[in-house]
Short mmCIF file of C-alpha atoms in Angstrom, two decimals:
data_model
loop_
_atom_site.label_atom_id
_atom_site.label_comp_id
_atom_site.label_asym_id
_atom_site.label_seq_id
_atom_site.Cartn_x
_atom_site.Cartn_y
_atom_site.Cartn_z
CA MET A 16 145.26 85.41 121.11
CA THR A 17 141.75 83.70 120.88
CA ASN A 18 140.53 79.61 120.01
CA ARG A 19 137.55 79.12 117.82
CA ASN A 20 136.68 75.08 118.57
CA GLY A 21 133.66 73.77 116.56
CA THR A 22 132.98 72.15 120.41
CA ALA A 23 130.46 70.79 121.87
CA ASP A 24 128.81 73.22 124.82
CA ASN A 25 130.44 72.27 127.92
CA ALA A 26 133.28 71.34 127.15
CA GLN A 27 136.43 73.40 127.33
CA THR A 28 138.00 75.59 125.54
CA ASP A 29 141.65 77.06 125.95
CA ILE A 30 142.19 80.40 125.55
CA ASP A 31 145.34 81.54 124.65
CA ARG A 32 147.24 84.40 126.11
CA GLU A 33 150.54 85.38 128.34
CA GLU A 34 151.90 84.03 131.01
CA GLN A 35 150.54 85.54 134.00
CA PRO A 36 151.28 86.40 137.68
CA GLY A 37 150.61 83.82 140.31
CA ASP A 38 147.61 84.71 142.35
CA ALA A 39 145.47 86.53 140.38
CA VAL A 40 142.16 87.44 140.40
CA ARG A 41 139.96 87.65 136.82
CA ASP A 42 136.56 88.51 136.68
CA ILE A 43 135.25 85.86 133.72
CA VAL A 44 132.29 88.01 131.51
CA GLY A 45 129.98 85.53 130.01
CA GLY A 46 126.52 85.85 128.42
CA ASP A 47 124.14 87.18 131.39
CA ARG A 48 126.83 85.79 134.41
CA ILE A 49 130.34 87.01 135.14
CA GLU A 50 132.56 83.82 137.42
CA GLN A 51 135.24 84.74 139.40
CA GLN A 52 138.77 82.22 138.94
CA ILE A 53 141.62 81.87 141.22
CA ASN A 54 144.94 81.75 139.23
CA THR A 55 147.93 80.14 140.86
CA GLY A 56 150.23 80.89 137.29
CA GLY A 57 150.35 78.88 134.14
CA GLY A 58 147.09 79.27 131.59
CA ALA A 59 143.76 79.28 133.07
CA VAL A 60 141.39 76.59 131.36
CA LEU A 61 138.00 78.32 131.38
CA GLN A 62 134.62 76.72 130.22
CA GLY A 63 131.88 79.20 129.88
CA PRO A 64 128.13 79.93 127.57
CA VAL A 65 128.10 79.44 123.99
CA ASN A 66 129.63 82.27 122.20
CA ALA A 67 130.97 84.22 125.45
CA ALA A 68 133.37 87.74 125.00
CA ARG A 69 135.27 87.20 127.97
CA ASP A 70 137.72 89.62 129.55
CA VAL A 71 140.91 87.95 131.85
CA ILE A 72 141.79 90.55 134.37
CA GLY A 73 145.21 89.08 135.83
CA GLY A 74 147.02 91.55 137.87
CA ASP A 75 147.84 95.35 136.02
CA GLN A 76 146.85 93.40 132.46
CA ILE A 77 143.81 93.41 130.87
CA ILE A 78 144.00 90.53 127.92
CA GLN A 79 140.59 89.96 126.11
CA GLY A 80 139.71 86.11 124.18
CA ASP A 81 136.54 85.49 122.40
CA ALA A 82 134.91 81.80 123.62
CA TYR A 83 133.32 80.46 120.83
CA PHE A 84 130.89 77.27 120.72
CA GLY A 85 128.27 75.77 119.03
CA GLU A 86 128.12 77.35 115.49
CA ALA A 87 130.87 79.45 113.91
CA GLU A 88 130.39 83.31 114.45
CA PRO A 89 127.86 84.85 112.11
CA GLU A 90 129.19 85.69 108.67
CA PRO A 91 128.70 88.99 106.34
CA PRO A 92 126.65 87.87 103.12
CA SER A 93 128.02 86.98 100.62
CA PHE A 94 128.89 88.96 96.85
CA ALA A 95 126.24 86.23 95.07
CA THR A 96 124.04 87.25 97.31
CA LEU A 97 124.05 90.75 97.43
CA GLU A 98 124.01 90.36 93.40
CA GLN A 99 121.18 89.03 93.66
CA PHE A 100 118.85 91.02 95.96
CA LEU A 101 119.78 94.18 94.00
CA MET A 102 119.37 92.62 90.36
CA ASN A 103 115.61 91.17 92.29
CA SER A 104 115.51 94.97 93.42
CA ALA A 105 116.02 96.75 90.22
CA VAL A 106 112.77 95.25 88.61
CA ALA A 107 110.51 94.97 92.12
CA GLN A 108 108.64 97.31 91.00
CA PRO A 109 104.75 96.77 91.60
CA VAL A 110 103.31 97.71 87.31
CA GLU A 111 99.63 99.00 85.92
CA GLU A 112 97.36 97.68 84.18
CA GLY A 113 97.72 99.29 80.54
CA ASN A 114 95.25 100.27 78.13
CA GLY A 115 96.93 96.71 76.40
CA ASP A 116 98.24 93.97 77.52
CA ASP A 117 101.17 94.97 78.69
CA PRO A 118 101.77 95.88 82.20
CA ILE A 119 103.24 99.57 82.39
CA GLN A 120 105.33 101.73 84.75
CA LEU A 121 104.02 105.04 84.91
CA TRP A 122 107.74 106.58 85.60
CA ASP A 123 108.73 104.71 82.22
CA TYR A 124 105.72 107.45 80.35
CA VAL A 125 106.01 110.22 82.80
CA PRO A 126 108.66 112.13 85.21
CA ILE A 127 107.36 111.42 88.54
CA ARG A 128 107.45 115.45 88.74
CA PHE A 129 108.19 117.84 92.57
CA HIS A 130 109.46 120.87 93.77
CA ILE A 131 111.61 121.82 96.83
CA PRO A 132 110.77 123.87 99.55
CA GLY A 133 112.40 126.89 100.45
CA ASP A 134 113.79 127.12 96.65
CA LEU A 135 111.36 129.47 96.08
CA ASP A 136 108.77 127.42 96.00
CA LYS A 137 109.67 126.43 92.21
CA LYS A 138 109.63 123.26 90.80
CA ALA A 139 112.42 120.98 89.46
CA PRO A 140 113.21 122.19 86.13
CA PRO A 141 112.84 120.30 82.66
CA GLY A 142 114.60 116.59 82.54
CA ASP A 143 115.55 117.15 86.59
CA ASP A 144 115.49 113.41 87.96
CA LEU A 145 114.40 112.73 91.55
CA PHE A 146 117.26 109.59 91.83
CA VAL A 147 119.11 112.44 91.04
CA ALA A 148 118.06 115.49 93.17
CA VAL A 149 117.85 113.24 97.10
CA HIS A 150 120.98 111.88 96.67
CA LYS A 151 122.21 116.46 96.14
CA ILE A 152 120.40 117.07 98.67
CA LEU A 153 121.79 113.41 101.28
CA GLN A 154 125.46 114.17 100.30
CA ARG A 155 124.75 118.19 101.05
CA ASP A 156 123.53 116.75 104.71
CA GLU A 157 126.61 114.19 104.68
CA ALA A 158 128.93 117.05 104.27
CA THR A 159 127.74 118.99 106.52
CA GLY A 160 128.21 116.43 108.96
CA ARG A 161 123.77 116.39 109.29
CA LEU A 162 121.75 112.96 109.56
CA ASN A 163 121.28 111.96 105.88
CA ARG A 164 117.85 112.00 106.22
CA LEU A 165 114.66 113.34 103.93
CA LYS A 166 110.97 113.09 103.08
CA ILE A 167 109.20 113.03 100.13
CA LEU A 168 105.53 114.49 100.99
CA ALA A 169 102.61 114.08 98.81
CA ASP A 170 98.78 114.42 98.73
CA THR A 171 97.10 111.34 99.38
CA GLY A 172 97.73 109.53 96.00
CA GLY A 173 100.02 111.59 95.60
CA GLY A 174 102.57 108.63 94.07
CA LYS A 175 104.83 108.55 97.06
CA THR A 176 105.44 104.41 97.50
CA ALA A 177 105.93 104.77 94.28
CA ALA A 178 108.37 107.73 94.40
CA LEU A 179 110.28 105.09 96.90
CA ASN A 180 110.26 102.20 94.06
CA TYR A 181 112.12 104.26 91.90
CA LEU A 182 114.33 105.16 93.79
CA GLN A 183 115.14 101.96 95.00
CA ASN A 184 114.87 100.82 91.32
CA LYS A 185 117.34 103.31 89.77
CA GLN A 186 119.63 102.90 93.28
CA ALA A 187 119.55 98.87 92.67
CA GLU A 188 120.51 99.94 88.92
CA LYS A 189 123.12 101.71 89.77
CA SER A 190 125.25 99.94 92.59
CA LEU A 191 125.13 97.17 90.40
CA LYS A 192 127.64 99.26 87.97
CA GLU A 193 129.23 99.91 90.32
CA ALA A 194 130.38 96.41 91.86
CA GLU A 195 130.96 95.02 88.21
CA ASP A 196 134.26 94.58 89.66
CA GLY A 197 133.51 92.24 91.96
CA SER A 198 133.26 94.16 95.41
CA PHE A 199 130.06 95.83 97.46
CA ASP A 200 132.91 97.82 98.78
CA ASP A 201 131.68 101.85 99.21
CA VAL A 202 128.43 100.62 97.33
CA THR A 203 124.58 102.54 98.43
CA ILE A 204 122.39 99.25 98.71
CA PRO A 205 118.85 99.73 98.29
CA LEU A 206 116.40 98.85 101.01
CA PHE A 207 111.79 99.37 100.51
CA ILE A 208 110.46 99.65 103.98
CA PRO A 209 106.23 99.76 104.20
CA LEU A 210 106.11 101.30 107.82
CA SER A 211 102.96 100.29 109.01
CA TYR A 212 104.82 97.11 109.99
CA LEU A 213 106.72 99.08 112.97
CA GLN A 214 103.81 100.19 114.26
CA ALA A 215 102.20 96.90 114.16
CA GLY A 216 105.22 96.38 116.60
CA ILE A 217 107.86 94.27 114.35
CA PRO A 218 111.02 95.44 115.50
CA PHE A 219 112.91 97.64 113.13
CA ARG A 220 116.27 94.76 112.73
CA ALA A 221 113.33 92.15 111.76
CA LEU A 222 111.44 94.82 109.00
CA ILE A 223 115.52 95.00 107.70
CA ARG A 224 115.67 91.72 107.37
CA ASP A 225 112.20 90.49 105.96
CA ALA A 226 112.73 92.90 103.25
CA PHE A 227 115.90 92.19 102.33
CA ASN A 228 114.95 88.18 102.23
CA ARG A 229 111.75 89.34 100.25
CA LEU A 230 113.84 90.00 97.53
CA LEU A 231 116.05 86.83 97.87
CA GLU A 232 115.87 83.58 95.41
CA PRO A 233 117.79 80.53 97.59
CA GLY A 234 118.25 77.28 96.65
CA GLY A 235 118.30 78.17 92.70
CA GLY A 236 120.93 76.60 91.49
CA ASP A 237 123.53 79.63 93.32
CA ASP A 238 124.64 77.69 96.21
CA GLU A 239 126.18 80.54 97.85
CA VAL A 240 122.78 83.19 97.92
CA ALA A 241 121.91 82.50 101.54
CA GLU A 242 118.76 84.18 103.14
CA ILE A 243 119.61 86.70 106.42
CA SER A 244 119.48 86.41 110.00
CA ILE A 245 118.75 89.19 112.51
CA ASP A 246 122.63 88.27 113.62
CA LYS A 247 123.77 89.17 109.36
CA VAL A 248 121.83 92.33 110.04
CA GLU A 249 124.19 93.51 112.78
CA LEU A 250 126.67 92.40 110.53
CA MET A 251 125.73 94.51 107.77
CA LEU A 252 124.95 97.52 109.51
CA GLY A 253 128.64 98.17 110.37
CA GLN A 254 129.84 96.56 106.62
CA ARG A 255 131.92 98.87 104.21
CA TYR A 256 128.31 99.70 101.72
CA ARG A 257 125.86 101.81 103.24
CA PHE A 258 121.58 101.07 103.19
CA LEU A 259 119.42 103.56 101.41
CA PHE A 260 116.64 102.76 103.63
CA LEU A 261 112.83 103.86 101.24
CA LEU A 262 110.63 104.35 104.57
CA ASP A 263 107.01 104.56 103.46
CA GLY A 264 104.09 105.42 105.26
CA LEU A 265 105.79 107.95 107.98
CA GLU A 266 102.38 108.90 109.42
CA ASP A 267 101.49 105.66 109.81
CA LEU A 268 103.68 106.93 113.09
CA LEU A 269 102.54 109.79 113.76
CA SER A 270 99.12 109.07 116.12
CA VAL A 271 99.83 108.84 120.16
CA ARG A 272 99.26 105.03 119.93
CA ALA A 273 101.87 104.86 117.12
CA SER A 274 104.53 107.06 118.64
CA ARG A 275 106.49 104.01 120.42
CA GLY A 276 107.18 102.54 117.03
CA LEU A 277 108.49 106.66 115.71
CA GLN A 278 111.30 107.01 118.90
CA PHE A 279 112.50 103.48 117.66
CA LEU A 280 113.19 104.64 114.35
CA THR A 281 114.26 107.20 115.26
CA SER A 282 116.94 105.94 117.96
CA PHE A 283 117.64 103.87 114.65
CA MET A 284 118.45 106.62 112.89
CA VAL A 285 120.70 108.71 115.43
CA ALA A 286 122.76 104.56 116.67
CA ASN A 287 123.40 104.20 112.32
CA PRO A 288 124.68 107.89 111.57
CA GLN A 289 125.80 106.63 108.58
CA HIS A 290 123.35 104.96 106.17
CA TYR A 291 120.98 107.06 104.35
CA TYR A 292 117.03 108.17 105.28
CA VAL A 293 114.36 108.29 102.98
CA LEU A 294 110.96 108.64 104.46
CA SER A 295 107.31 109.38 102.70
CA SER A 296 104.30 110.98 104.58
CA ASN A 297 101.19 112.29 104.29
CA THR A 298 101.30 116.15 102.94
CA THR A 299 98.39 116.53 105.55
CA ALA A 300 99.92 114.18 108.11
CA ASN A 301 103.10 115.91 107.91
CA ARG A 302 105.20 117.86 111.05
CA LYS A 303 108.71 117.85 111.77
CA SER A 304 108.93 114.56 113.32
CA PHE A 305 112.85 114.68 114.24
CA GLY A 306 113.14 117.65 116.28
CA GLU A 307 115.05 120.32 113.70
CA THR A 308 114.83 121.03 110.43
CA GLU A 309 113.98 118.67 107.63
CA ASP A 310 114.85 118.35 104.00
CA ILE A 311 111.64 118.02 102.49
CA ILE A 312 111.06 117.10 98.82
CA MET A 313 106.80 117.85 97.55
CA LEU A 314 105.28 115.41 94.95
CA ASP A 315 103.01 117.67 92.17
CA ASP A 316 100.55 116.10 90.23
CA LEU A 317 100.28 115.01 86.91
CA GLU A 318 100.06 117.72 84.08
CA GLU A 319 97.19 117.10 81.72
CA LYS A 320 99.99 116.37 79.06
CA ASP A 321 101.05 113.66 81.67
CA VAL A 322 97.62 111.64 81.21
CA ALA A 323 97.29 112.06 77.45
CA ALA A 324 100.71 109.99 77.02
CA ILE A 325 99.22 107.89 79.68
CA LEU A 326 96.49 106.92 77.89
CA ASP A 327 95.38 106.28 73.99
CA GLN A 328 93.58 109.26 71.59
CA ARG A 329 90.15 106.62 71.80
CA ASN A 330 90.16 106.78 75.50
CA ILE A 331 91.50 110.29 76.09
CA GLY A 332 88.54 111.97 74.35
CA ARG A 333 86.28 110.09 76.26
CA LEU A 334 87.25 112.19 79.37
CA ASN A 335 85.47 115.25 80.19
CA PRO A 336 87.18 118.38 80.91
CA ALA A 337 86.45 117.59 85.28
CA LEU A 338 87.96 113.96 84.78
CA LYS A 339 91.00 115.32 83.30
CA SER A 340 91.57 117.79 86.61
CA LEU A 341 91.03 114.58 88.75
CA LEU A 342 93.43 111.66 86.60
CA ARG A 343 96.60 114.47 87.68
CA ASN A 344 96.16 112.65 90.74
CA ARG A 345 98.62 109.21 90.61
CA ALA A 346 96.28 106.83 92.76
CA LEU A 347 92.47 107.50 90.27
CA LEU A 348 94.40 107.84 87.58
CA LYS A 349 95.22 103.61 87.76
CA ILE A 350 91.83 103.27 88.53
CA ALA A 351 90.77 105.13 85.74
CA LEU A 352 93.04 102.67 83.72
CA LYS A 353 91.43 99.60 85.22
CA LEU A 354 88.04 100.63 83.98
CA LEU A 355 88.59 102.36 80.71
CA LYS A 356 90.67 98.55 80.76
CA GLU A 357 87.29 96.67 80.97
CA ASP A 358 85.92 99.31 78.93
CA ALA A 359 83.39 100.36 82.01
CA SER A 360 81.54 103.90 81.27
CA VAL A 361 83.27 106.46 82.71
CA GLU A 362 81.77 109.95 80.28
CA HIS A 363 79.55 110.57 83.58
CA ILE A 364 82.53 110.65 86.51
CA ARG A 365 83.07 114.56 87.40
CA SER A 366 84.33 113.31 91.00
CA LYS A 367 86.41 111.06 93.04
CA GLY A 368 83.64 109.57 94.17
CA GLN A 369 81.57 109.05 91.29
CA LEU A 370 83.97 107.40 90.30
CA LEU A 371 85.66 104.88 93.50
CA ARG A 372 82.00 104.40 93.01
CA GLN A 373 81.88 103.18 89.22
CA LEU A 374 85.18 100.92 90.26
CA SER A 375 82.44 99.34 93.30
CA ARG A 376 79.61 98.78 90.33
CA GLN A 377 82.29 96.86 88.07
CA ARG A 378 84.84 95.16 90.70
CA LEU A 379 81.22 93.74 92.67
CA GLY A 380 79.68 92.96 89.75
CA TYR A 381 82.10 90.17 88.60
CA GLU A 382 80.73 86.73 89.91
CA ASP A 383 84.20 85.16 91.09
CA PHE A 384 84.53 88.37 93.51
CA ASN A 385 86.59 88.34 96.28
CA TRP A 386 87.20 91.04 98.89
CA GLU A 387 90.70 90.45 98.93
CA SER A 388 91.83 90.71 95.59
CA LYS A 389 90.01 93.17 94.72
CA ALA A 390 88.85 96.28 97.32
CA PRO A 391 90.71 99.83 97.29
CA ASN A 392 93.50 100.23 98.66
CA PRO A 393 95.04 102.02 102.00
CA ASP A 394 94.33 105.45 99.57
CA MET A 395 91.60 104.93 96.90
CA LEU A 396 89.58 105.04 100.43
CA GLU A 397 91.13 108.04 101.64
CA LEU A 398 90.19 109.55 98.47
CA LEU A 399 86.86 108.41 99.63
CA LEU A 400 86.74 109.73 102.60
CA GLU A 401 88.10 113.08 101.22
CA GLU A 402 85.24 112.95 99.24
#
């Protein structure tokens, strides 16, 4: 029934419809205004704003039609766009500097250790994988009609961001295999979003757009790969694939100042229950954020054998027992890796404060010191404040 023309603004566009009785009163809803026209029979010629959706009410019949002017209606991202996004998602996680020249992913050396509170508060069995455990919980919630949402909790520097990066990596790999038939129907698309941006007042749909476009390379030889717009975000939310939203830093939204951001996020999740939501939060800042029983996975510290697997024998021999215990925290282990790579002195270190002070001395000693590139990240600063 709809006739879509590429005519310029203010051009006349016919809306095809059945013949209507004479003297019918029609309300024409276009954009943000309502116009009334009196029809004396025959087909009406309508004129209105760009992309106006109109309900034409004639007598006792209601006929709906869309009139489009200018740009065409947005279409969902192409297969090539989604494929490139997933390929880049599978390798996009930041890596740590190892003892040699090659960067490492900690999870390539040791598993991400965790336990599920309430399940006798026991640690996951050996070989149990975080990706598998997360999907078991989300699928159970889906089967019982609950919102598909869980929290991952850890202490400062305990690996929350690394856990979400790991889930993004594994989900992207799995989804690429599932889409080998040339379709993304019923495939899960992982999307990592830092919630600190929502605290800053950026709309959540804009965060989705930016997180997606960050991993695209339009113009790289494939003409079908294109960045998405806010309009396409709306279309993607209603497609047959689902999103796995990996939302990092829920504690950033738990202050009174950021409460509006938490309200926006909660409203979005309730309005889009078909998607999966995994949120990370600091253990000390955690509380029931959504007013209901919440599924939780607790991340555990590394074990001493994990630290030994990441550090070579020469370096593990330089660590005193107190430092070995400290390095079970992932953020502190990252600092030690940097210091050991630079052959800094670590033998005297027995506390978090001493470790961070040594990092500061090492970095401030460089002639080309640049605060933006060498400053400790927020986890490291929080560890220093805890000291």
